[in-house]
Amino acid sequence: MTFEDLRAELSGRVLVPGDEGFEAAARPWSSAVTQPVAAVVRASDADDVAAVVAHARRAGVPVVAQPTGHGATGGIEDAILLRTGGLDSVEIDAERRVAKVGAGANWGAVQAAAAAHGLTGLAGSNPVVGVTGYTLGGGLSWFGRKYGWASDAVRTFEIVDAEGARTRVGAEDPELFWALRGGGGDFGVVTALEFDLFPAPGLYGGRVLWHGARTAEVFAAFQEITADAPDELSVWFHRLQFPDAPPMVALDVAYLGDPEVGRALLTRLDAIDGPLADKRGTLSVANLGEITAEPTDPSPALSRAELLTDLGDAVVKTLLDEPVAPLADIQIRHLGGAFARADADGGARGPITEPYLLYALGLGFPHIAAAVKSRRAEIVDAIGAHISGLKPYTFLTPEETAAAAFDSSTLARLRAIKRARDPQSVIRANYPVLG
Ligand SMILES: Cc1cc2nc3c(=O)[nH]c(=O)nc-3n(C[C@H](O)[C@H](O)[C@H](O)COP(=O)(O)OP(=O)(O)OC[C@H]3O[C@@H](n4cnc5c(N)ncnc54)[C@H](O)[C@@H]3O)c2cc1C
């Protein structure tokens, strides 16, 4: 395959193996994944995207769109990797409470722009995660218990379809709109999206950290608080094991509303003695990432997520009694609220009714990667009766497929749409629905 004709058509850059900068351009944020692709294109605008898709179709090679590589899965040796980071515009229409962002924008940029108007998007925990990949996969936000999935907040997508044509997709194309709202990146290359913003009258949040000896007390508080939390409050429980540090336990909290109300809802935590750190306080939604303070630099994260049907004794014993190592974090996120109320016909993500999400995280450094993987598997085996088997698309891992994110009728509908709209499979998602 030659890229000379494509180079001539684009204002962005085409890099092939051997070109200076190729390797850096092909490297995803998830540094445990390698991407020895046929070429990397750094698109400058939507016309570049259209030219790349049309070229890929003619050449019979897949296109993989990737702003950041947070969701990279590998297995794309022959593909054209389409870097969309250059399409990073962010426009806020405060009156209509709508954001229009380019396909390469990240959540940090959107939240900073929205916060200036007292508004928020449905952002997750990390400011450098891309809005597009997150939203196409559903997008589990700190504010999702109140306002639902990020994908359901989308009003319109601007896409390049598998023919290479630019088009706008909204409610007037209900099948494609439904698929794009949570079905992943298989159905078009998005060049921009427009989505609802929500009022952010205040935010109270932060992490409280204790020595691991307090685990049982902290977990009891987590259960009590989440049993009747209002939808504005989200609480995540963590058991943490950092290198060369003692075991620790933490609660991350976010209350969207009057900070005094948030503070009052969490006074239960004041009864647990000896916090090592208490970062609770008034926050701007622009600084949402401070709550978990996750790494923003590339990382070899190895994670595994499962939806928990309950926090019964077997789950508690498995998650609380054994050491965390070789994992770094055993996390339980409270779901419920609007996640469970989502309209199945409004978007492919649909409702998730399990009340909690388990997220087990380790680092894939060569000396511990195998141990991390087997510990993840042991945990899942031990709590097998309390997990539903399905999980949010954005929490899939490279060993899994899209089939783990959808019930069978949703998956069949997504597959039918993919076959109809992209019969040659020109556009390849990180978790293809046909894969
Ligand atoms: C540190 C960290 C924190 C995270 N926190 C959360 C969280 O709080 N909530 C949550 O739900 N998820 C979270 N995730 C998961 C994250 O949402 C997914 O990995 C998501 O795929 C990342 O999107 P991206 O665009 O940044 O990644 P990329 O890897 O660049 O893209 C992922 C996939 O999205 C699709 N895609 C991206 N852009 C386009 C486009 N323009 N057109 C068509 N398809 C496209 C493609 O299929 C691509 O392979 C987190 C991940 C990490 C690593």
CSV table of C-alpha atoms and ligand atoms in Angstrom, one decimal:
chain,number,residue,atom,x,y,z
A,1,MET,CA,0.0,0.0,0.0
A,2,THR,CA,1.4,3.4,-0.9
A,3,PHE,CA,0.4,6.6,0.9
A,4,GLU,CA,1.8,9.1,-1.6
A,5,ASP,CA,-1.6,10.0,-3.1
A,6,LEU,CA,-3.1,10.3,0.4
A,7,ARG,CA,-0.3,12.6,1.5
A,8,ALA,CA,-1.1,14.9,-1.5
A,9,GLU,CA,-4.8,15.1,-0.4
A,10,LEU,CA,-4.3,16.0,3.3
A,11,SER,CA,-3.4,19.1,5.2
A,12,GLY,CA,-2.4,16.8,8.1
A,13,ARG,CA,0.6,14.5,8.2
A,14,VAL,CA,1.0,10.9,7.2
A,15,LEU,CA,3.7,8.9,8.9
A,16,VAL,CA,4.9,5.4,7.9
A,17,PRO,CA,7.4,3.0,9.6
A,18,GLY,CA,10.8,4.5,9.2
A,19,ASP,CA,9.6,8.2,9.3
A,20,GLU,CA,10.9,10.3,12.1
A,21,GLY,CA,8.2,10.5,14.8
A,22,PHE,CA,6.3,7.4,13.5
A,23,GLU,CA,6.8,5.4,16.7
A,24,ALA,CA,5.8,8.1,19.0
A,25,ALA,CA,2.7,8.8,16.9
A,26,ALA,CA,1.7,5.2,17.0
A,27,ARG,CA,2.2,4.8,20.8
A,28,PRO,CA,-1.1,4.8,22.8
A,29,TRP,CA,-1.6,6.1,26.3
A,30,SER,CA,-2.0,2.5,27.5
A,31,SER,CA,1.7,1.7,27.3
A,32,ALA,CA,1.0,-2.1,27.8
A,33,VAL,CA,-0.3,-2.1,24.2
A,34,THR,CA,1.8,-1.9,21.0
A,35,GLN,CA,0.4,-0.7,17.7
A,36,PRO,CA,2.7,-1.6,14.8
A,37,VAL,CA,0.2,-0.1,12.3
A,38,ALA,CA,0.8,0.5,8.5
A,39,ALA,CA,0.6,4.3,8.9
A,40,VAL,CA,-0.4,7.0,11.3
A,41,VAL,CA,-2.3,10.0,10.0
A,42,ARG,CA,-2.5,13.1,12.1
A,43,ALA,CA,-5.7,14.7,10.8
A,44,SER,CA,-6.0,18.5,10.9
A,45,ASP,CA,-9.7,18.7,10.1
A,46,ALA,CA,-12.8,16.8,9.1
A,47,ASP,CA,-11.9,16.8,5.4
A,48,ASP,CA,-8.7,15.0,6.3
A,49,VAL,CA,-10.8,12.4,8.1
A,50,ALA,CA,-13.0,11.9,5.1
A,51,ALA,CA,-10.0,11.5,2.8
A,52,VAL,CA,-8.4,8.9,5.1
A,53,VAL,CA,-11.6,6.8,5.3
A,54,ALA,CA,-12.1,7.0,1.5
A,55,HIS,CA,-8.5,5.9,1.0
A,56,ALA,CA,-8.8,3.1,3.5
A,57,ARG,CA,-11.9,1.9,1.7
A,58,ARG,CA,-10.2,1.8,-1.7
A,59,ALA,CA,-7.1,0.1,-0.2
A,60,GLY,CA,-9.1,-2.4,1.8
A,61,VAL,CA,-7.5,-1.6,5.1
A,62,PRO,CA,-9.2,-0.7,8.3
A,63,VAL,CA,-9.1,2.8,9.9
A,64,VAL,CA,-8.7,3.0,13.7
A,65,ALA,CA,-9.7,6.5,15.1
A,66,GLN,CA,-7.8,7.4,18.3
A,67,PRO,CA,-7.5,10.7,20.0
A,68,THR,CA,-5.5,9.5,23.0
A,69,GLY,CA,-5.1,5.7,23.1
A,70,HIS,CA,-6.6,5.3,26.6
A,71,GLY,CA,-8.8,2.5,25.2
A,72,ALA,CA,-6.2,0.9,22.9
A,73,THR,CA,-6.4,-2.8,22.6
A,74,GLY,CA,-3.8,-3.8,20.0
A,75,GLY,CA,-4.3,-6.3,17.1
A,76,ILE,CA,-4.4,-3.5,14.5
A,77,GLU,CA,-1.1,-4.3,12.6
A,78,ASP,CA,-2.4,-3.6,9.1
A,79,ALA,CA,-4.6,-0.6,10.0
A,80,ILE,CA,-4.3,3.1,9.4
A,81,LEU,CA,-4.2,4.8,12.8
A,82,LEU,CA,-6.1,8.1,12.6
A,83,ARG,CA,-5.0,10.5,15.2
A,84,THR,CA,-7.8,13.0,15.9
A,85,GLY,CA,-6.0,15.1,18.6
A,86,GLY,CA,-5.8,18.0,16.2
A,87,LEU,CA,-9.6,18.4,16.1
A,88,ASP,CA,-9.6,19.8,19.6
A,89,SER,CA,-12.1,22.7,19.4
A,90,VAL,CA,-14.4,23.3,22.4
A,91,GLU,CA,-17.4,25.6,22.1
A,92,ILE,CA,-19.9,26.3,24.9
A,93,ASP,CA,-23.3,27.7,24.2
A,94,ALA,CA,-24.2,28.6,27.8
A,95,GLU,CA,-27.7,29.7,27.0
A,96,ARG,CA,-28.7,26.4,25.3
A,97,ARG,CA,-26.5,24.5,27.8
A,98,VAL,CA,-24.7,22.7,25.0
A,99,ALA,CA,-21.1,21.9,24.2
A,100,LYS,CA,-19.9,21.3,20.7
A,101,VAL,CA,-16.4,19.7,20.7
A,102,GLY,CA,-14.0,18.3,18.1
A,103,ALA,CA,-13.2,14.6,18.1
A,104,GLY,CA,-9.9,15.2,19.7
A,105,ALA,CA,-11.0,17.2,22.7
A,106,ASN,CA,-10.4,15.8,26.2
A,107,TRP,CA,-12.5,16.1,29.3
A,108,GLY,CA,-10.2,18.5,31.0
A,109,ALA,CA,-10.6,21.1,28.3
A,110,VAL,CA,-14.4,20.7,28.2
A,111,GLN,CA,-14.8,20.9,32.0
A,112,ALA,CA,-12.6,24.1,32.2
A,113,ALA,CA,-14.7,25.7,29.5
A,114,ALA,CA,-18.1,24.6,31.0
A,115,ALA,CA,-17.1,25.5,34.6
A,116,ALA,CA,-16.6,29.2,33.5
A,117,HIS,CA,-20.4,29.2,32.9
A,118,GLY,CA,-21.4,27.3,36.0
A,119,LEU,CA,-22.0,24.2,33.9
A,120,THR,CA,-20.6,20.7,33.7
A,121,GLY,CA,-20.4,17.8,31.2
A,122,LEU,CA,-20.7,14.2,32.2
A,123,ALA,CA,-17.0,13.7,32.8
A,124,GLY,CA,-15.3,10.7,34.4
A,125,SER,CA,-12.3,10.5,36.7
A,126,ASN,CA,-9.5,11.6,34.4
A,127,PRO,CA,-9.0,14.9,32.6
A,128,VAL,CA,-6.9,13.5,29.8
A,129,VAL,CA,-9.4,10.9,28.7
A,130,GLY,CA,-10.9,11.8,25.3
A,131,VAL,CA,-14.5,12.9,25.2
A,132,THR,CA,-15.2,10.9,22.0
A,133,GLY,CA,-14.1,7.4,22.8
A,134,TYR,CA,-15.5,7.8,26.3
A,135,THR,CA,-18.9,9.0,25.0
A,136,LEU,CA,-19.2,6.5,22.2
A,137,GLY,CA,-18.7,3.7,24.8
A,138,GLY,CA,-21.4,5.1,27.2
A,139,GLY,CA,-19.2,7.1,29.5
A,140,LEU,CA,-19.5,6.5,33.3
A,141,SER,CA,-19.4,9.9,35.0
A,142,TRP,CA,-19.1,11.1,38.5
A,143,PHE,CA,-22.4,12.8,37.8
A,144,GLY,CA,-24.0,9.8,36.0
A,145,ARG,CA,-26.1,8.8,39.0
A,146,LYS,CA,-27.9,12.1,38.6
A,147,TYR,CA,-27.8,12.6,34.8
A,148,GLY,CA,-27.2,9.2,33.3
A,149,TRP,CA,-24.7,8.1,30.6
A,150,ALA,CA,-22.6,10.6,28.7
A,151,SER,CA,-23.8,8.9,25.5
A,152,ASP,CA,-27.4,9.7,26.2
A,153,ALA,CA,-26.6,13.4,26.6
A,154,VAL,CA,-25.4,13.6,22.9
A,155,ARG,CA,-27.7,15.7,20.6
A,156,THR,CA,-25.8,15.2,17.4
A,157,PHE,CA,-22.7,13.6,16.0
A,158,GLU,CA,-20.8,14.8,12.9
A,159,ILE,CA,-19.3,11.7,11.3
A,160,VAL,CA,-17.5,10.4,8.3
A,161,ASP,CA,-19.4,7.3,7.2
A,162,ALA,CA,-17.8,4.1,5.8
A,163,GLU,CA,-18.1,5.5,2.2
A,164,GLY,CA,-16.0,8.5,3.2
A,165,ALA,CA,-18.9,11.0,3.2
A,166,ARG,CA,-19.4,13.7,5.9
A,167,THR,CA,-22.8,13.6,7.5
A,168,ARG,CA,-24.6,14.8,10.6
A,169,VAL,CA,-26.4,12.1,12.7
A,170,GLY,CA,-29.2,12.9,15.2
A,171,ALA,CA,-32.7,11.7,16.0
A,172,GLU,CA,-33.6,11.8,12.3
A,173,ASP,CA,-31.5,8.7,11.7
A,174,PRO,CA,-32.7,6.8,14.8
A,175,GLU,CA,-30.9,3.5,14.2
A,176,LEU,CA,-27.5,5.0,13.6
A,177,PHE,CA,-28.0,7.6,16.4
A,178,TRP,CA,-29.0,4.8,18.8
A,179,ALA,CA,-25.8,2.8,17.9
A,180,LEU,CA,-23.5,5.8,18.3
A,181,ARG,CA,-24.9,6.5,21.7
A,182,GLY,CA,-23.0,3.8,23.6
A,183,GLY,CA,-22.4,1.1,21.0
A,184,GLY,CA,-18.7,2.1,20.6
A,185,GLY,CA,-16.6,3.4,17.7
A,186,ASP,CA,-17.7,1.0,14.9
A,187,PHE,CA,-20.4,3.1,13.2
A,188,GLY,CA,-18.6,6.1,11.7
A,189,VAL,CA,-15.5,8.2,12.4
A,190,VAL,CA,-16.8,11.1,14.5
A,191,THR,CA,-15.4,14.5,13.7
A,192,ALA,CA,-17.4,16.5,16.3
A,193,LEU,CA,-20.2,16.0,18.8
A,194,GLU,CA,-22.7,18.2,20.5
A,195,PHE,CA,-24.0,17.3,23.9
A,196,ASP,CA,-26.0,18.6,26.8
A,197,LEU,CA,-24.3,20.4,29.8
A,198,PHE,CA,-25.9,20.4,33.2
A,199,PRO,CA,-26.0,23.0,36.0
A,200,ALA,CA,-23.1,22.9,38.5
A,201,PRO,CA,-24.2,25.0,41.4
A,202,GLY,CA,-21.3,23.7,43.4
A,203,LEU,CA,-19.2,20.6,44.0
A,204,TYR,CA,-18.1,19.1,47.2
A,205,GLY,CA,-15.5,16.3,46.8
A,206,GLY,CA,-12.2,14.8,47.5
A,207,ARG,CA,-10.5,11.7,48.9
A,208,VAL,CA,-10.3,10.6,52.5
A,209,LEU,CA,-7.5,8.2,53.2
A,210,TRP,CA,-6.8,5.9,56.2
A,211,HIS,CA,-4.4,3.1,57.0
A,212,GLY,CA,-5.5,-0.3,55.8
A,213,ALA,CA,-6.2,-1.3,59.4
A,214,ARG,CA,-9.5,0.8,59.1
A,215,THR,CA,-10.7,-1.1,56.1
A,216,ALA,CA,-13.7,-2.8,57.8
A,217,GLU,CA,-14.9,0.5,59.4
A,218,VAL,CA,-14.5,2.4,56.1
A,219,PHE,CA,-16.3,-0.2,54.2
A,220,ALA,CA,-19.2,-0.2,56.7
A,221,ALA,CA,-19.5,3.6,56.2
A,222,PHE,CA,-19.4,3.2,52.4
A,223,GLN,CA,-22.3,0.7,52.7
A,224,GLU,CA,-24.3,3.0,55.0
A,225,ILE,CA,-23.8,6.1,52.9
A,226,THR,CA,-24.5,4.4,49.6
A,227,ALA,CA,-27.6,2.7,50.9
A,228,ASP,CA,-29.6,6.0,50.8
A,229,ALA,CA,-27.4,8.4,48.9
A,230,PRO,CA,-29.2,11.1,46.8
A,231,ASP,CA,-28.4,10.9,43.1
A,232,GLU,CA,-26.2,14.0,43.4
A,233,LEU,CA,-23.7,12.0,45.6
A,234,SER,CA,-21.3,9.4,44.2
A,235,VAL,CA,-18.9,7.5,46.5
A,236,TRP,CA,-16.1,5.1,45.4
A,237,PHE,CA,-14.4,2.8,47.9
A,238,HIS,CA,-10.7,1.8,47.3
A,239,ARG,CA,-8.2,-0.5,48.9
A,240,LEU,CA,-4.9,0.7,47.8
A,241,GLN,CA,-1.4,-0.8,47.8
A,242,PHE,CA,1.3,1.6,46.4
A,243,PRO,CA,4.9,0.4,46.2
A,244,ASP,CA,6.9,0.8,49.4
A,245,ALA,CA,3.8,2.1,51.3
A,246,PRO,CA,1.6,0.5,53.9
A,247,PRO,CA,-1.9,-0.8,52.8
A,248,MET,CA,-4.4,2.0,52.7
A,249,VAL,CA,-8.1,2.4,52.3
A,250,ALA,CA,-9.9,5.4,50.8
A,251,LEU,CA,-13.3,6.9,49.9
A,252,ASP,CA,-13.5,9.2,47.0
A,253,VAL,CA,-16.6,11.4,47.1
A,254,ALA,CA,-18.3,13.9,44.7
A,255,TYR,CA,-21.5,15.8,45.6
A,256,LEU,CA,-22.9,18.0,42.8
A,257,GLY,CA,-24.8,20.8,44.5
A,258,ASP,CA,-24.5,23.0,47.5
A,259,PRO,CA,-21.2,22.1,49.2
A,260,GLU,CA,-22.8,22.5,52.7
A,261,VAL,CA,-25.3,19.8,51.8
A,262,GLY,CA,-22.5,17.5,50.5
A,263,ARG,CA,-20.5,18.1,53.7
A,264,ALA,CA,-23.5,17.2,55.9
A,265,LEU,CA,-24.2,14.0,53.9
A,266,LEU,CA,-20.6,12.8,54.6
A,267,THR,CA,-20.3,13.6,58.3
A,268,ARG,CA,-20.5,9.8,59.0
A,269,LEU,CA,-16.8,9.7,57.8
A,270,ASP,CA,-15.7,12.1,60.6
A,271,ALA,CA,-16.4,9.3,63.1
A,272,ILE,CA,-13.6,7.1,61.6
A,273,ASP,CA,-10.5,8.0,63.5
A,274,GLY,CA,-7.0,8.7,62.2
A,275,PRO,CA,-7.4,9.8,58.6
A,276,LEU,CA,-3.9,10.0,56.9
A,277,ALA,CA,-5.3,12.7,54.6
A,278,ASP,CA,-8.7,14.3,54.2
A,279,LYS,CA,-9.0,16.3,50.9
A,280,ARG,CA,-12.8,16.9,51.1
A,281,GLY,CA,-13.7,20.4,50.2
A,282,THR,CA,-15.3,22.7,47.7
A,283,LEU,CA,-14.0,22.0,44.2
A,284,SER,CA,-14.5,23.4,40.7
A,285,VAL,CA,-15.9,20.9,38.2
A,286,ALA,CA,-12.9,22.0,36.2
A,287,ASN,CA,-10.7,20.2,38.7
A,288,LEU,CA,-12.7,16.9,39.0
A,289,GLY,CA,-9.6,14.9,38.3
A,290,GLU,CA,-8.1,16.0,41.6
A,291,ILE,CA,-10.5,13.6,43.4
A,292,THR,CA,-8.8,10.4,42.3
A,293,ALA,CA,-5.5,12.1,41.1
A,294,GLU,CA,-5.1,9.3,38.6
A,295,PRO,CA,-1.9,9.4,36.4
A,296,THR,CA,-2.2,11.6,33.4
A,297,ASP,CA,1.1,10.3,31.8
A,298,PRO,CA,1.0,7.1,29.8
A,299,SER,CA,0.7,4.0,32.0
A,300,PRO,CA,0.8,0.2,31.6
A,301,ALA,CA,-2.5,-0.2,33.5
A,302,LEU,CA,-4.0,-3.7,33.6
A,303,SER,CA,-7.6,-3.5,34.8
A,304,ARG,CA,-10.6,-5.7,35.1
A,305,ALA,CA,-14.2,-4.6,35.8
A,306,GLU,CA,-17.2,-6.5,36.8
A,307,LEU,CA,-20.8,-5.4,37.7
A,308,LEU,CA,-21.7,-6.6,41.2
A,309,THR,CA,-25.3,-7.7,41.8
A,310,ASP,CA,-24.8,-7.2,45.6
A,311,LEU,CA,-22.3,-6.7,48.3
A,312,GLY,CA,-23.1,-10.0,50.2
A,313,ASP,CA,-20.8,-11.7,52.6
A,314,ALA,CA,-18.8,-13.7,49.9
A,315,VAL,CA,-18.0,-10.5,48.0
A,316,VAL,CA,-17.0,-8.7,51.2
A,317,LYS,CA,-14.8,-11.5,52.3
A,318,THR,CA,-13.0,-11.8,48.9
A,319,LEU,CA,-12.5,-8.1,48.4
A,320,LEU,CA,-11.6,-7.1,51.9
A,321,ASP,CA,-9.8,-10.0,53.6
A,322,GLU,CA,-6.9,-10.8,51.2
A,323,PRO,CA,-3.9,-8.5,50.6
A,324,VAL,CA,-4.4,-6.1,47.6
A,325,ALA,CA,-0.9,-6.8,46.1
A,326,PRO,CA,0.1,-7.6,43.4
A,327,LEU,CA,-2.8,-5.3,42.4
A,328,ALA,CA,-2.6,-1.6,43.2
A,329,ASP,CA,-6.3,-0.8,43.7
A,330,ILE,CA,-9.4,-2.8,44.4
A,331,GLN,CA,-12.2,-0.3,43.8
A,332,ILE,CA,-16.0,-0.4,44.2
A,333,ARG,CA,-18.0,2.3,42.5
A,334,HIS,CA,-21.6,3.0,43.6
A,335,LEU,CA,-23.9,3.1,40.5
A,336,GLY,CA,-27.7,3.1,40.6
A,337,GLY,CA,-29.7,6.3,40.1
A,338,ALA,CA,-30.0,7.4,36.5
A,339,PHE,CA,-27.6,4.6,35.3
A,340,ALA,CA,-30.4,2.2,36.1
A,341,ARG,CA,-33.2,4.4,34.7
A,342,ALA,CA,-31.6,4.9,31.2
A,343,ASP,CA,-33.9,4.4,28.2
A,344,ALA,CA,-32.9,1.2,26.3
A,345,ASP,CA,-34.4,2.8,23.1
A,346,GLY,CA,-32.6,6.1,23.6
A,347,GLY,CA,-29.1,4.6,23.1
A,348,ALA,CA,-27.2,1.4,22.8
A,349,ARG,CA,-25.8,1.7,26.3
A,350,GLY,CA,-29.2,1.3,27.9
A,351,PRO,CA,-29.7,0.8,31.7
A,352,ILE,CA,-27.3,-0.9,34.0
A,353,THR,CA,-29.2,-2.0,37.1
A,354,GLU,CA,-26.4,-3.6,39.1
A,355,PRO,CA,-25.8,-1.3,42.1
A,356,TYR,CA,-22.0,-1.5,42.2
A,357,LEU,CA,-19.0,-1.8,39.8
A,358,LEU,CA,-15.9,-3.6,40.8
A,359,TYR,CA,-12.7,-2.3,39.3
A,360,ALA,CA,-9.4,-4.2,40.0
A,361,LEU,CA,-6.3,-2.4,38.8
A,362,GLY,CA,-2.6,-3.4,38.6
A,363,LEU,CA,0.4,-2.3,36.7
A,364,GLY,CA,1.6,-4.4,33.7
A,365,PHE,CA,5.3,-4.1,34.4
A,366,PRO,CA,7.0,-7.3,33.0
A,367,HIS,CA,8.0,-8.6,36.5
A,368,ILE,CA,4.5,-8.5,37.9
A,369,ALA,CA,2.1,-8.6,34.8
A,370,ALA,CA,1.4,-12.3,35.1
A,371,ALA,CA,0.8,-12.1,38.8
A,372,VAL,CA,-1.6,-9.2,38.3
A,373,LYS,CA,-3.6,-11.1,35.7
A,374,SER,CA,-3.9,-14.2,37.8
A,375,ARG,CA,-4.9,-12.2,40.9
A,376,ARG,CA,-7.6,-10.4,38.9
A,377,ALA,CA,-8.9,-13.8,37.7
A,378,GLU,CA,-8.9,-15.3,41.2
A,379,ILE,CA,-11.0,-12.5,42.5
A,380,VAL,CA,-13.5,-12.9,39.7
A,381,ASP,CA,-13.7,-16.7,40.2
A,382,ALA,CA,-14.3,-16.2,44.0
A,383,ILE,CA,-17.2,-13.8,43.6
A,384,GLY,CA,-18.6,-15.5,40.4
A,385,ALA,CA,-22.1,-15.8,41.8
A,386,HIS,CA,-22.3,-12.1,42.5
A,387,ILE,CA,-21.3,-10.7,39.2
A,388,SER,CA,-23.6,-10.4,36.2
A,389,GLY,CA,-21.0,-11.0,33.6
A,390,LEU,CA,-21.8,-7.8,31.6
A,391,LYS,CA,-19.8,-4.6,32.1
A,392,PRO,CA,-19.7,-1.0,30.7
A,393,TYR,CA,-18.1,-0.9,27.3
A,394,THR,CA,-15.5,1.7,28.5
A,395,PHE,CA,-14.3,-0.7,31.1
A,396,LEU,CA,-13.7,-3.7,28.8
A,397,THR,CA,-10.1,-4.9,28.7
A,398,PRO,CA,-8.1,-6.2,25.7
A,399,GLU,CA,-8.8,-9.8,26.6
A,400,GLU,CA,-12.6,-9.2,26.3
A,401,THR,CA,-15.0,-8.4,23.4
A,402,ALA,CA,-17.9,-6.2,22.9
A,403,ALA,CA,-20.2,-9.2,23.7
A,404,ALA,CA,-19.3,-8.6,27.4
A,405,ALA,CA,-20.9,-5.1,27.3
A,406,PHE,CA,-24.3,-5.8,25.8
A,407,ASP,CA,-27.2,-8.2,26.2
A,408,SER,CA,-27.8,-10.5,23.3
A,409,SER,CA,-30.6,-8.4,21.6
A,410,THR,CA,-28.6,-5.2,21.9
A,411,LEU,CA,-25.6,-6.9,20.4
A,412,ALA,CA,-27.6,-8.4,17.5
A,413,ARG,CA,-29.1,-4.9,16.7
A,414,LEU,CA,-25.6,-3.3,16.8
A,415,ARG,CA,-24.3,-6.1,14.5
A,416,ALA,CA,-27.1,-5.6,12.0
A,417,ILE,CA,-26.4,-1.8,11.9
A,418,LYS,CA,-22.7,-2.4,11.4
A,419,ARG,CA,-23.3,-4.9,8.5
A,420,ALA,CA,-25.7,-2.4,6.9
A,421,ARG,CA,-23.6,0.7,7.3
A,422,ASP,CA,-20.1,-0.6,6.9
A,423,PRO,CA,-20.2,-3.9,5.1
A,424,GLN,CA,-16.5,-3.9,4.3
A,425,SER,CA,-15.6,-3.1,8.0
A,426,VAL,CA,-13.6,-0.1,7.0
A,427,ILE,CA,-14.0,1.5,10.4
A,428,ARG,CA,-12.6,-0.5,13.3
A,429,ALA,CA,-13.5,0.1,16.9
A,430,ASN,CA,-11.2,-1.0,19.8
A,431,TYR,CA,-13.9,-3.6,20.7
A,432,PRO,CA,-15.6,-4.3,17.3
A,433,VAL,CA,-19.2,-5.5,17.7
A,434,LEU,CA,-18.5,-8.2,15.1
A,435,GLY,CA,-15.3,-9.3,16.8
B,1,LIG,C1,-6.9,6.5,33.5
B,1,LIG,C2,-8.3,6.2,32.9
B,1,LIG,C3,-9.4,6.7,33.5
B,1,LIG,C4,-10.7,6.3,32.9
B,1,LIG,N1,-11.8,6.8,33.6
B,1,LIG,C5,-13.0,6.5,33.0
B,1,LIG,C6,-14.2,6.9,33.7
B,1,LIG,O1,-14.2,7.6,34.7
B,1,LIG,N2,-15.4,6.5,33.1
B,1,LIG,C7,-15.5,5.8,31.9
B,1,LIG,O2,-16.6,5.5,31.4
B,1,LIG,N3,-14.3,5.4,31.3
B,1,LIG,C8,-13.1,5.7,31.9
B,1,LIG,N4,-12.0,5.2,31.2
B,1,LIG,C9,-12.1,4.4,30.0
B,1,LIG,C10,-12.2,5.3,28.8
B,1,LIG,O3,-13.5,6.0,28.8
B,1,LIG,C11,-12.0,4.5,27.6
B,1,LIG,O4,-10.7,3.9,27.5
B,1,LIG,C12,-12.3,5.3,26.3
B,1,LIG,O5,-12.3,4.4,25.2
B,1,LIG,C13,-11.2,6.3,26.1
B,1,LIG,O6,-11.5,7.1,25.1
B,1,LIG,P1,-10.3,7.9,24.3
B,1,LIG,O7,-11.0,8.5,23.1
B,1,LIG,O8,-9.5,8.7,25.3
B,1,LIG,O9,-9.4,6.7,23.9
B,1,LIG,P2,-8.9,6.1,22.5
B,1,LIG,O10,-8.1,4.9,22.9
B,1,LIG,O11,-8.1,7.2,21.8
B,1,LIG,O12,-10.2,5.7,21.7
B,1,LIG,C14,-10.9,4.6,22.2
B,1,LIG,C15,-11.8,4.1,21.1
B,1,LIG,O13,-12.8,5.0,20.9
B,1,LIG,C16,-13.2,5.0,19.6
B,1,LIG,N5,-13.0,6.4,19.0
B,1,LIG,C17,-12.3,7.4,19.5
B,1,LIG,N6,-12.4,8.5,18.8
B,1,LIG,C18,-13.2,8.1,17.7
B,1,LIG,C19,-13.7,8.8,16.6
B,1,LIG,N7,-13.4,10.1,16.4
B,1,LIG,N8,-14.5,8.2,15.8
B,1,LIG,C20,-14.9,6.9,16.0
B,1,LIG,N9,-14.4,6.2,17.1
B,1,LIG,C21,-13.6,6.8,17.9
B,1,LIG,C22,-12.4,4.0,18.8
B,1,LIG,O14,-13.0,2.8,18.8
B,1,LIG,C23,-11.2,4.0,19.7
B,1,LIG,O15,-10.5,2.7,19.6
B,1,LIG,C24,-10.8,5.5,31.8
B,1,LIG,C25,-9.6,5.1,31.2
B,1,LIG,C26,-8.4,5.4,31.7
B,1,LIG,C27,-7.1,4.8,31.1
